mmCIF file of C-alpha atoms in Angstrom:
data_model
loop_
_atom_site.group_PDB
_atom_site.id
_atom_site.type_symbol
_atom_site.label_atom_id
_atom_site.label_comp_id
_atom_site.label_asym_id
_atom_site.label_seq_id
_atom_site.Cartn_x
_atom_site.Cartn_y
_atom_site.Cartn_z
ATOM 1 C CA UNK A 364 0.000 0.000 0.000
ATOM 2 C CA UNK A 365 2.479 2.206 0.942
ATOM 3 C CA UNK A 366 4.620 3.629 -2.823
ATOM 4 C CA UNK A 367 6.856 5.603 -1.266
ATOM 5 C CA UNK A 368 9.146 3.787 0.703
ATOM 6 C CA UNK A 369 11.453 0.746 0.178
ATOM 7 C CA UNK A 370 10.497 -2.515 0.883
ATOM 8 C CA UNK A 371 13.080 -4.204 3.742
ATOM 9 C CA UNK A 372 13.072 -8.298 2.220
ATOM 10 C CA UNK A 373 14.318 -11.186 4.297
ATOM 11 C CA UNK A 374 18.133 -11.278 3.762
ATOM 12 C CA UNK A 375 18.030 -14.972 3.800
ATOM 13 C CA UNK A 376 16.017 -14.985 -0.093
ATOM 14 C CA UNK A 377 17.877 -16.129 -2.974
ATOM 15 C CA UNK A 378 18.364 -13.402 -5.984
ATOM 16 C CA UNK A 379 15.939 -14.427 -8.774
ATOM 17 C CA UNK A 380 13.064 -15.753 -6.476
ATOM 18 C CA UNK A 381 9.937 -14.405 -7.906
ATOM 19 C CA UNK A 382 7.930 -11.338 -5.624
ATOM 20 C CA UNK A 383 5.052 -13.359 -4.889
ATOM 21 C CA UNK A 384 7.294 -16.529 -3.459
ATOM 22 C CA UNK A 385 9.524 -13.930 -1.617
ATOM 23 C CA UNK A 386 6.365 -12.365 -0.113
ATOM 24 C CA UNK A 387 4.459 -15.272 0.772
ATOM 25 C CA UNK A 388 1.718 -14.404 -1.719
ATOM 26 C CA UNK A 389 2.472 -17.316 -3.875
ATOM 27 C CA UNK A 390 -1.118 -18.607 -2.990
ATOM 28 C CA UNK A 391 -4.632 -19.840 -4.455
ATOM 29 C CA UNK A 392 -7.467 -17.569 -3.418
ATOM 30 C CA UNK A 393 -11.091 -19.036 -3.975
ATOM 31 C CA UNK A 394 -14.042 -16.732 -4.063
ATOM 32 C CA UNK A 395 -17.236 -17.381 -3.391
ATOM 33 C CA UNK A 396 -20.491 -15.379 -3.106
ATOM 34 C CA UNK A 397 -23.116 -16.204 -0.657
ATOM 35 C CA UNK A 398 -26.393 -16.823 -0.860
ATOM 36 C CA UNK A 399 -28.634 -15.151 1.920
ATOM 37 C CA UNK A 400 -29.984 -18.704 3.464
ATOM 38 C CA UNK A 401 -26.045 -20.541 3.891
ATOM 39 C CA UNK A 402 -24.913 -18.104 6.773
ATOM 40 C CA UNK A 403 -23.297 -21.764 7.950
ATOM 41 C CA UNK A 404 -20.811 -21.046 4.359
ATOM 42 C CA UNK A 405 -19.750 -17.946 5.928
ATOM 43 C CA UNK A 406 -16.202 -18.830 7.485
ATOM 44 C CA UNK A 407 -13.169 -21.216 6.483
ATOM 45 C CA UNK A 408 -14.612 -24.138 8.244
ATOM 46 C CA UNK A 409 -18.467 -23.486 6.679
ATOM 47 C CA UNK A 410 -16.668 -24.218 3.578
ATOM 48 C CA UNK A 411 -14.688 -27.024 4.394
ATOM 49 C CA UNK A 412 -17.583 -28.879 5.265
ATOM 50 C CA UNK A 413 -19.156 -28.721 2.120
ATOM 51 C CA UNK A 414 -15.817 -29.720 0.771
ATOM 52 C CA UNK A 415 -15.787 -32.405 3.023
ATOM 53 C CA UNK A 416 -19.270 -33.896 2.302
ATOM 54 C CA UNK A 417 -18.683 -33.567 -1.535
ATOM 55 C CA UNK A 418 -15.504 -35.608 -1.283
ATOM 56 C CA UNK A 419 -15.928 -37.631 1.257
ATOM 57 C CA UNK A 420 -12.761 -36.158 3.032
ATOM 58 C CA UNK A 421 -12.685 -36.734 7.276
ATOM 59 C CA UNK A 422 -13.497 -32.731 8.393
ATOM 60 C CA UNK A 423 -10.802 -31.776 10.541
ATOM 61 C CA UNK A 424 -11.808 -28.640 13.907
ATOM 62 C CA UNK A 425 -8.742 -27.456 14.763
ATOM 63 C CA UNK A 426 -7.351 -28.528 18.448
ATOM 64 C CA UNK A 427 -8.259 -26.027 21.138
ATOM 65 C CA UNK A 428 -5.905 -26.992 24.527
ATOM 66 C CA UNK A 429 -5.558 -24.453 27.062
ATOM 67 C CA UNK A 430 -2.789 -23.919 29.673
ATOM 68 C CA UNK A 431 -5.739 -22.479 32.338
ATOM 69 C CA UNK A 432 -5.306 -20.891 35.716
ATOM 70 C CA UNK A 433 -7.053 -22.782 38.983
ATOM 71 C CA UNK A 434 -8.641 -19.627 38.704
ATOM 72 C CA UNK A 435 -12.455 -19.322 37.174
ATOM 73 C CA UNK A 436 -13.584 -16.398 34.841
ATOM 74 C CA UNK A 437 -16.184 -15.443 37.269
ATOM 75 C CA UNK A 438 -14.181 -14.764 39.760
ATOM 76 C CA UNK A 439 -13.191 -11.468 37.724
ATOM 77 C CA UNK A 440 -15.929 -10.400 35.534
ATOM 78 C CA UNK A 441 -19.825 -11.254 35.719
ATOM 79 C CA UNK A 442 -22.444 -11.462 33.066
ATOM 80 C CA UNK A 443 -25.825 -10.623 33.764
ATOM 81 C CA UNK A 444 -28.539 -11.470 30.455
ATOM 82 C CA UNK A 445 -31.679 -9.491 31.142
ATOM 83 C CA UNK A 446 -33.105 -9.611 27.364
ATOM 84 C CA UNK A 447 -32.969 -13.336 26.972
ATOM 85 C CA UNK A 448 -35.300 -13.613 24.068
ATOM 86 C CA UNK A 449 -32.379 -10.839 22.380
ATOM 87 C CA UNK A 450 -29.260 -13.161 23.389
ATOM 88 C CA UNK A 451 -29.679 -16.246 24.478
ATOM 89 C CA UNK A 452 -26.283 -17.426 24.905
ATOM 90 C CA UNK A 453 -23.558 -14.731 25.931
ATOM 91 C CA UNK A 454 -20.205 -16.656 27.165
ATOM 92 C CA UNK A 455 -17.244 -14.333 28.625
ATOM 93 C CA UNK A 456 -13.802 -15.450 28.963
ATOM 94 C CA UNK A 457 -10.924 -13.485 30.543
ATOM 95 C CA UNK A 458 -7.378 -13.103 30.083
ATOM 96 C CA UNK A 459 -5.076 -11.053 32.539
ATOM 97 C CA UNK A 460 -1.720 -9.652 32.018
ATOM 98 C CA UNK A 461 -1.539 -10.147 28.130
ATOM 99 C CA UNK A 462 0.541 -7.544 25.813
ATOM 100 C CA UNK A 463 -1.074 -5.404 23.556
ATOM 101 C CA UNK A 464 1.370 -5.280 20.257
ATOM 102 C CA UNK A 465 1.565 -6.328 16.750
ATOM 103 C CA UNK A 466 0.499 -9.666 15.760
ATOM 104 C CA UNK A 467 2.871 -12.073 15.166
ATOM 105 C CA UNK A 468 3.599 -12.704 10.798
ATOM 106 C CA UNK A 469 1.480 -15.935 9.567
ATOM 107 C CA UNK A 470 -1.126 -13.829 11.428
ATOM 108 C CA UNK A 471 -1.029 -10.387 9.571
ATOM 109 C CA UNK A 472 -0.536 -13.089 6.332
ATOM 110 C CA UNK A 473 -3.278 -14.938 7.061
ATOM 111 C CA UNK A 474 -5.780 -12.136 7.643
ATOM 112 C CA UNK A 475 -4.472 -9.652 4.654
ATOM 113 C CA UNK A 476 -4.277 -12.609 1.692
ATOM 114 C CA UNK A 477 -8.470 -12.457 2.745
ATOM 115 C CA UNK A 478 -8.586 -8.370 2.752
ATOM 116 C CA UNK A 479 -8.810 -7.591 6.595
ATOM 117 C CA UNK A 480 -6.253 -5.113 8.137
ATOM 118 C CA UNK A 481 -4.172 -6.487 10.930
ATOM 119 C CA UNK A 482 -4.475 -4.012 14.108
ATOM 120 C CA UNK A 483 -3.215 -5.629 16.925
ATOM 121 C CA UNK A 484 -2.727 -9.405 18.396
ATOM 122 C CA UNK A 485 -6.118 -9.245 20.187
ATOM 123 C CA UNK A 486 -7.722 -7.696 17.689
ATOM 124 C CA UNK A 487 -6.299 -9.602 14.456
ATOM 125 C CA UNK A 488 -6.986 -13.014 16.461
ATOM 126 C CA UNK A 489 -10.681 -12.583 17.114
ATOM 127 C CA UNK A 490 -10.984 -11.706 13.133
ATOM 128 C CA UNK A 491 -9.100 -14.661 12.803
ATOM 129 C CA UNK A 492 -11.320 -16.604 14.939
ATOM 130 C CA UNK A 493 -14.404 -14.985 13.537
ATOM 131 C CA UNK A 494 -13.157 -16.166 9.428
ATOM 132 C CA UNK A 495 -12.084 -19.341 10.704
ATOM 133 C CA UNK A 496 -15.169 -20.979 12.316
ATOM 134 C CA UNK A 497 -17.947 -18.324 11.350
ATOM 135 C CA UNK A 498 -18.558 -16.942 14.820
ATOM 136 C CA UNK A 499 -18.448 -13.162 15.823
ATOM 137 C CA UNK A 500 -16.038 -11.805 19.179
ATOM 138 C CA UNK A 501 -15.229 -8.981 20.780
ATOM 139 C CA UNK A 502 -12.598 -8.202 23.225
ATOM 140 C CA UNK A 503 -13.509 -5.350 25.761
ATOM 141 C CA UNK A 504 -10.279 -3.959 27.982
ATOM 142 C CA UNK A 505 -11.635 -5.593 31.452
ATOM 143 C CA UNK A 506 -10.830 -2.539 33.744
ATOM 144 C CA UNK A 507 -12.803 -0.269 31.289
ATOM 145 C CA UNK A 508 -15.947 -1.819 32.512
ATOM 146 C CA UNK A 509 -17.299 -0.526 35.328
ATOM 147 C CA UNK A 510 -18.036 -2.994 38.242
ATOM 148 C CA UNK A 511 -16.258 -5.386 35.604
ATOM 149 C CA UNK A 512 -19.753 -6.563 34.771
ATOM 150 C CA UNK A 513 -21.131 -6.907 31.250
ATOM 151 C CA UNK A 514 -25.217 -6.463 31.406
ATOM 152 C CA UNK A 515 -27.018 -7.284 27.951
ATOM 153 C CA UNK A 516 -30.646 -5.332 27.938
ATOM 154 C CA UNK A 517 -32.263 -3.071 25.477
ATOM 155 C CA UNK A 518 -31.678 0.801 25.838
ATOM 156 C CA UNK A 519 -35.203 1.642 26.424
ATOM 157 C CA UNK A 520 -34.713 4.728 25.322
ATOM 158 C CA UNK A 521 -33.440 6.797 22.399
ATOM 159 C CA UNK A 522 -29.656 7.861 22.879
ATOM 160 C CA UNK A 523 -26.201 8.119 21.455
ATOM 161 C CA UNK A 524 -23.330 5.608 21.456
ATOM 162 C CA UNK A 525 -20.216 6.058 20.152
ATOM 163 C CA UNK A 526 -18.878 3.249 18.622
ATOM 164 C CA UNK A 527 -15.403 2.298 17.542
ATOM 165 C CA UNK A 528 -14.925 4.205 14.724
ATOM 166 C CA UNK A 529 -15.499 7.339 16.464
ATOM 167 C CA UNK A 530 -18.793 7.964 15.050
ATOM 168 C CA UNK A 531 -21.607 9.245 17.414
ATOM 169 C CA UNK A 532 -24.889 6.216 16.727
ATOM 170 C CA UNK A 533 -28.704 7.665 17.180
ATOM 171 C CA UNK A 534 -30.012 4.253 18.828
ATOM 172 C CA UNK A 535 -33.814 3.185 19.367
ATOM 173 C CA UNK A 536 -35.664 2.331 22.367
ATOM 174 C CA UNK A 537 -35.082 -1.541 21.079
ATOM 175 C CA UNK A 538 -31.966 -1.612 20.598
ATOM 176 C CA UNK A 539 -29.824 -4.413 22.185
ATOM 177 C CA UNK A 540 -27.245 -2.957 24.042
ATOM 178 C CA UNK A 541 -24.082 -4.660 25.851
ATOM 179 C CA UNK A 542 -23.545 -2.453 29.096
ATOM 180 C CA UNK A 543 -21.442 -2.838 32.099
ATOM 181 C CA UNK A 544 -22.757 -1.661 35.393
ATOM 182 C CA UNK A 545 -22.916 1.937 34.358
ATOM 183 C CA UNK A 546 -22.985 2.447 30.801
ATOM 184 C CA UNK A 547 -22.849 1.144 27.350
ATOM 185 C CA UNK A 548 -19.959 -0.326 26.100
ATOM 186 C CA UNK A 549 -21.451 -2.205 22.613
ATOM 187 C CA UNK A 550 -23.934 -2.503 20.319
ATOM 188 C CA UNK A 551 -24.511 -6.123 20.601
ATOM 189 C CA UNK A 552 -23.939 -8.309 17.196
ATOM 190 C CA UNK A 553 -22.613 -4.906 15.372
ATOM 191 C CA UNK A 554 -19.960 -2.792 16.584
ATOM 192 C CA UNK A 555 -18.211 -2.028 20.228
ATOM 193 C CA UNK A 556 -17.703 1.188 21.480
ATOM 194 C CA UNK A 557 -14.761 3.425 21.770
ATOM 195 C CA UNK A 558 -15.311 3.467 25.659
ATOM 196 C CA UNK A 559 -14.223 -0.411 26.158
ATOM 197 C CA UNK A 560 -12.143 -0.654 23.203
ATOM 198 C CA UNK A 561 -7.997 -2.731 23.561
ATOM 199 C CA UNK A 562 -5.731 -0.166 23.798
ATOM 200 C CA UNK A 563 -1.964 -0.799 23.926
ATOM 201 C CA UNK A 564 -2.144 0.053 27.912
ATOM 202 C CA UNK A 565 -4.777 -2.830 28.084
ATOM 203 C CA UNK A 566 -3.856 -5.649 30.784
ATOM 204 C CA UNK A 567 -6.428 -7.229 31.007
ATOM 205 C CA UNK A 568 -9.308 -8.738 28.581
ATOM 206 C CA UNK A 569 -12.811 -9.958 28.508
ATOM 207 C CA UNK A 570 -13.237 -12.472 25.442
ATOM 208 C CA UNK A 571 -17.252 -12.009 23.878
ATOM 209 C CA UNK A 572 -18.767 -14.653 22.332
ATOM 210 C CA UNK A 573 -22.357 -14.551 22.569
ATOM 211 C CA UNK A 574 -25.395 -15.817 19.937
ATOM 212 C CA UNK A 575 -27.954 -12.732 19.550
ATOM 213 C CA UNK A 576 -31.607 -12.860 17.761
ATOM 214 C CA UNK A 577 -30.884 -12.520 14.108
ATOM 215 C CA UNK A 578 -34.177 -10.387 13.238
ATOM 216 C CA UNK A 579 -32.868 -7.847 16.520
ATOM 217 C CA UNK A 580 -29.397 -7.549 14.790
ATOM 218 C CA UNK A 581 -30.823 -6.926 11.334
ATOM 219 C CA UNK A 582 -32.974 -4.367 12.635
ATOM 220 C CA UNK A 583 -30.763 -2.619 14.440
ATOM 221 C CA UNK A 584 -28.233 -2.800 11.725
ATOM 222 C CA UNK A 585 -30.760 -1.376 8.904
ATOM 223 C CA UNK A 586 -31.493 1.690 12.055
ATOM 224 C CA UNK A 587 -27.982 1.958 11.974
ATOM 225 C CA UNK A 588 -27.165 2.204 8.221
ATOM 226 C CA UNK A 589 -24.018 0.190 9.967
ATOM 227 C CA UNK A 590 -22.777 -3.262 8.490
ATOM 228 C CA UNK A 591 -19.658 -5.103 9.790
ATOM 229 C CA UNK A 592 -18.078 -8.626 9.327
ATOM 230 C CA UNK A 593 -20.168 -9.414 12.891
ATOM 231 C CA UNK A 594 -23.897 -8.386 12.125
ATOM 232 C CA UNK A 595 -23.943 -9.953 7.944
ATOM 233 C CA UNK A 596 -23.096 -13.339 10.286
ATOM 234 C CA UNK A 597 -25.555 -12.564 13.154
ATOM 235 C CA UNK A 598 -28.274 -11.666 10.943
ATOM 236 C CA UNK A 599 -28.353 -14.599 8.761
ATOM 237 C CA UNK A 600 -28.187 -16.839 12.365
ATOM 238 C CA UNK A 601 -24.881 -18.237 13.976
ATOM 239 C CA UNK A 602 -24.503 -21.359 15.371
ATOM 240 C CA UNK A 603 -25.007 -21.257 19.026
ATOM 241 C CA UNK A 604 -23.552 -24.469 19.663
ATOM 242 C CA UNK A 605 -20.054 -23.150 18.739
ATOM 243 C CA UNK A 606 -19.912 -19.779 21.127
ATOM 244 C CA UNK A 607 -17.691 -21.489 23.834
ATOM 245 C CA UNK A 608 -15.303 -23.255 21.584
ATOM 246 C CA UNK A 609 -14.882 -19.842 19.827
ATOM 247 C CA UNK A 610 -13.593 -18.226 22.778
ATOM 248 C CA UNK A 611 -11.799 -21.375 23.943
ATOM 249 C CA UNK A 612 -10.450 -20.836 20.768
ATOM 250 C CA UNK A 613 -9.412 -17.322 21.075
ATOM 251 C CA UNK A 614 -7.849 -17.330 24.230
ATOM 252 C CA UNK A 615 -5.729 -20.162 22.959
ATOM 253 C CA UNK A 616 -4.514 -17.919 20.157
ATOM 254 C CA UNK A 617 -4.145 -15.063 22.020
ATOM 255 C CA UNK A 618 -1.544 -16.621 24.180
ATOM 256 C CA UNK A 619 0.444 -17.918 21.772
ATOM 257 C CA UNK A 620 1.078 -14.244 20.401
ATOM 258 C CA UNK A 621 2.261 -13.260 24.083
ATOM 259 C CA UNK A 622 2.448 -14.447 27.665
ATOM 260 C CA UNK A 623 -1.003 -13.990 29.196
ATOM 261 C CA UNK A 624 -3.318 -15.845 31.896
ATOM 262 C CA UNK A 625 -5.791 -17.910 30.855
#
């Protein structure tokens, strides 16, 4: 992206190896276009198990083993679901004392051959994550939330949230809302907010992966004129079975990219 500059190559390559080999972009990309009713084709794995099926190939979900502290995630953040109907399922997972820097190199590969722009380790891994196996995250800084509590509710009332792009959001009455025990901190199954966002002063994390209503998302999407990777999956319906392996899955990856408590 960037003209201007010079390009800094591994001094290990060979003179004469072509760009794309010396770059790692030496790949075979395969797009496909979605059809509003196979939300389960949206993610590396979705595909794979058509793949699988077609060719009768053994389907293969990647290994998720955690080094985990004695210690229990409840013992540092709660979750409290008062619109049930809204979000069924909301599963939190922390992580204490991890290191907020840039993500390790298969990782920025991996997540710019597809067209997403790497940010940060806990960022880039819950995009990861969220390609891989089809399931939205989020990862609020822990010590931004007040009372470390996440609430999920509807705002009851019309107000303004600003979200992560530093845009100020007019939301309805209806609108699910992730809060902690003062305020909001996400619009749930669309965007976080700037409030609760990782920061490279973040110590500690809370790991979201929750399943939300598909027809609340959509709606609140449409309100929003906002669409992101996380509501085109939640409104065409996630699978709710996989919303603790996902954040299993996360943490997992998260610690390999730096030293941090399960």
């Amino acid at each position: 992206d960037n003209h201007s500059g010079i390009m800094v190559l591994d001094e290990n390559l060979k003179a004469g190896t072509p760009l794309a080999e010396a770059l790692g972009l030496n790949d075979v990309q395969i797009d496909i276009a979605i059809t509003p009713n196979r939300a389960d084709a949206l993610s590396h794995f979705g595909v794979a198990r058509d793949l699988a099926a077609i060719f009768d190939r053994e389907l293969k979900l990647p290994e998720v083993e955690l080094a985990e502290t004695e210690k229990s995630s409840s013992e540092f953040a709660e979750v409290e679901i008062i619109d049930a109907d809204k979000c069924p399922r909301y599963v939190g997972k922390v992580v204490r004392n991890v290191e907020v820097k840039e993500s390790p190199e298969w990782l920025k590969k991996r997540l710019t051959s597809i067209g997403s722009r790497p940010i940060n380790n806990i960022v880039d891994v819950t995009n990861f994550v969220l390609h891989e196996i089809g399931q939205p995250l989020h990862a609020f800084d822990l010590d931004m939330l007040a009372g470390n509590k996440i609430v999920v509710k509807t705002t009851g009332n019309e107000n303004e949230f600003t979200t992560l792009d530093s845009k100020e959001r007019k939301l309805l009455p209806d609108d699910l809302m992730i809060c902690d025990a003062e305020k909001s901190v996400a619009i749930a199954g669309v965007m976080g907010g700037e409030n609760s966002e990782v920061t490279e002063s973040t110590k500690n994390i809370l790991i979201e992966s929750a399943y939300f209503d598909p027809s609340s998302v959509r709606k609140t999407s449409k309100n929003l004129g906002l669409s992101t990777d996380a509501s085109y999956r939640f409104e065409r319906g996630c699978n709710s079975e996989i919303t603790l392996w996902a954040a299993r899955r996360t943490a997992q990856l998260i610690a390999q990219t730096c030293d941090a408590e399960i």
